[in-house]
XYZ file of C-alpha atoms in Angstrom:
121
model
C -83.310 -113.705 71.919
C -86.668 -114.746 73.346
C -89.940 -114.651 71.454
C -93.512 -114.324 72.580
C -96.729 -114.717 70.605
C -100.119 -113.178 71.302
C -103.400 -114.178 69.710
C -106.438 -112.311 68.480
C -109.830 -113.989 67.936
C -110.883 -112.543 64.563
C -114.227 -112.915 62.799
C -113.848 -115.329 59.868
C -114.047 -113.807 56.416
C -112.291 -110.563 57.359
C -108.701 -111.638 56.741
C -108.116 -109.043 54.006
C -109.554 -106.198 56.089
C -107.415 -107.214 59.079
C -104.335 -107.397 56.837
C -105.135 -103.853 55.713
C -105.194 -102.687 59.349
C -101.640 -103.945 59.802
C -100.399 -102.671 56.434
C -100.060 -99.133 57.749
C -98.577 -100.057 61.136
C -96.270 -97.406 62.568
C -93.255 -98.771 64.414
C -92.129 -96.935 67.522
C -89.293 -94.489 66.853
C -86.961 -96.534 69.035
C -86.622 -100.240 69.764
C -85.558 -99.375 73.323
C -88.045 -100.342 76.039
C -87.796 -98.144 79.134
C -88.356 -99.582 82.588
C -90.296 -97.997 85.435
C -87.106 -96.212 86.525
C -86.554 -94.756 83.041
C -83.528 -96.956 82.391
C -83.495 -99.416 79.485
C -85.407 -102.582 80.441
C -85.266 -104.234 77.029
C -85.605 -103.894 73.289
C -88.178 -104.999 70.742
C -86.109 -106.577 67.987
C -88.750 -107.757 65.535
C -92.452 -108.409 65.125
C -94.432 -110.470 62.656
C -98.180 -110.941 62.212
C -99.873 -114.002 60.715
C -103.541 -114.748 60.066
C -105.608 -117.755 59.043
C -109.383 -117.833 59.220
C -110.294 -116.509 62.681
C -106.824 -116.680 64.252
C -104.342 -113.825 64.127
C -100.976 -114.282 65.858
C -98.451 -111.548 66.544
C -94.899 -112.753 67.199
C -92.502 -110.494 69.075
C -88.756 -111.005 69.367
C -87.384 -109.074 72.320
C -84.600 -108.665 74.824
C -85.113 -107.950 78.507
C -88.225 -107.787 80.646
C -91.418 -108.981 78.917
C -93.630 -107.021 81.342
C -91.763 -103.844 80.392
C -92.237 -104.735 76.708
C -96.003 -105.090 77.240
C -96.192 -101.783 79.151
C -94.161 -100.073 76.413
C -96.386 -101.445 73.655
C -99.497 -100.323 75.559
C -98.645 -96.645 75.077
C -97.333 -96.745 71.514
C -99.565 -94.731 69.131
C -99.219 -97.324 66.347
C -100.246 -100.180 68.641
C -103.177 -98.181 70.006
C -104.298 -97.390 66.444
C -104.165 -101.061 65.407
C -106.137 -102.115 68.488
C -108.772 -99.449 67.739
C -109.072 -100.452 64.069
C -109.312 -104.173 64.893
C -112.348 -103.774 67.191
C -115.000 -104.314 64.466
C -113.299 -107.546 63.383
C -112.934 -109.198 66.806
C -115.037 -112.136 67.979
C -113.960 -111.442 71.549
C -113.488 -107.860 72.754
C -110.021 -106.877 73.995
C -109.620 -104.509 76.943
C -106.791 -102.442 75.472
C -108.062 -98.893 76.035
C -105.830 -98.328 79.069
C -102.230 -99.405 79.696
C -103.413 -101.674 82.535
C -106.066 -103.281 80.354
C -103.618 -103.667 77.491
C -101.069 -105.432 79.721
C -103.778 -107.762 81.134
C -105.004 -108.545 77.615
C -101.433 -109.028 76.353
C -100.712 -111.560 79.117
C -104.015 -113.415 78.776
C -103.621 -113.744 74.983
C -100.023 -115.041 75.085
C -99.360 -118.495 73.704
C -97.293 -120.808 75.898
C -93.785 -121.133 74.524
C -92.788 -124.743 73.987
C -89.337 -124.264 72.492
C -87.222 -121.508 71.020
C -84.170 -122.261 68.912
C -81.872 -119.825 67.154
C -78.425 -119.750 65.635
C -75.844 -117.584 67.418
C -75.788 -114.010 66.134
């Protein structure tokens, strides 16, 4: 299963407040990611969030089309709520108020994957 990681530029000294934002995160009701045609385009298998100083990284394990995953995340109430609550703690603003802005921000904040290794499941 592939992974992606996206970064957030957080103001230093706010690690505990940012952790609190994520503590109440609401997962989508389904892991299924619909495509533009309404058919399944992928699944979000797992997410994890890490922070140190001014760097927050969100890891996403997924199946399928990463663009569809980004579009799906853009309209999830829990994701929108986290993005809204993070605004006061960001060094650099994120254009996540619209699905198009969210997808652009998602892509521009992705870390380049160097290697991904996993045991067979």
